[in-house]
């Protein structure tokens, strides 16, 4: 299993200039390599509504450009443009490899028949990272010794190790990236101590979770977590800073400084949201052996009028984090089709039609319960078929929510539950 540990770097002013120069040179190389590929594609294709006798490429058709041909041209690139001699060769190859992956995602559909968008030319500052594919090996360009990160052609940079790298973990690669508040390094670590997944017959505790906008999620136990709304709380400050940015002349130093202030606000909101997701994920994994969640078309929901709220809670990012944490702990997660989970009664199975405005599920069998709680119970029933788990039957509670667990304004350690 690969884990990513990210640490902040403390480069000196000369090293910052080198890092910025590498970013710009790699951006130009990306654009040139992408232009080669698009030129070959245009010269070897004729549109479906054109006659090849009328619409033909002019001049000699170049050879097909791919990763191998462009990587072999790096030597010639350094001869024509000596500035590229200052960049470590593996970083240039990784830049071309990243382009090759984006190119293949565009032209080759995946198993579901979906393709990625066409790779784009990068504007100044669009490429914010570069990768050293080998670390601490004999021929590597990066070596981490204590809290000193030695990079080829850059020098020694201090790393702020806010947490130690566990013993036995092997560093596979390092990615240097720029953020609004400085330079960081992401280490890809191979963890060989990941436990095997828990057998299904050993599951003793399970729950279903129903995500929403009124409450971030509700469990089959009746516990709910409030929506933190980090972006909406930062909107007033963000709007003020964006208005000031609009008044600055583009390209000026003041515009650059103000743009960095706006970027820092977005970065702070993203970090708050990610920390919240990790707290909730660890709480679930500590409490349950099996977590059943609903498979939602989040991209489709994000195109509705509730897009801002849906993107603010970031259900997709939370589910990815929760599944990764569960794998690391040997726990199980299961995605279930969410259709009719809010309509069907969790006690008798009868359909109870309701609109989005109806927040209480009231069935003729006598069950009166919060609709999200009812949905979570249905998810648990579907995901735990055949498992002797207590608490999967119908409920006769009339309370809308048993308990509300708060993870907002966290002031405790990562793995404790705040209530």
XYZ file of C-alpha atoms in Angstrom, residues 42 52 65 71 73 145 152 217 220 366 383:
11
model
C -3.904 17.194 -37.335
C -9.232 13.804 -48.555
C 5.261 11.694 -31.297
C 12.278 11.460 -24.201
C 14.923 14.225 -27.934
C 18.988 12.251 5.548
C 20.487 17.101 -7.405
C -24.263 12.292 7.467
C -27.878 3.620 11.264
C -46.156 3.074 13.213
C -25.160 -4.273 2.839
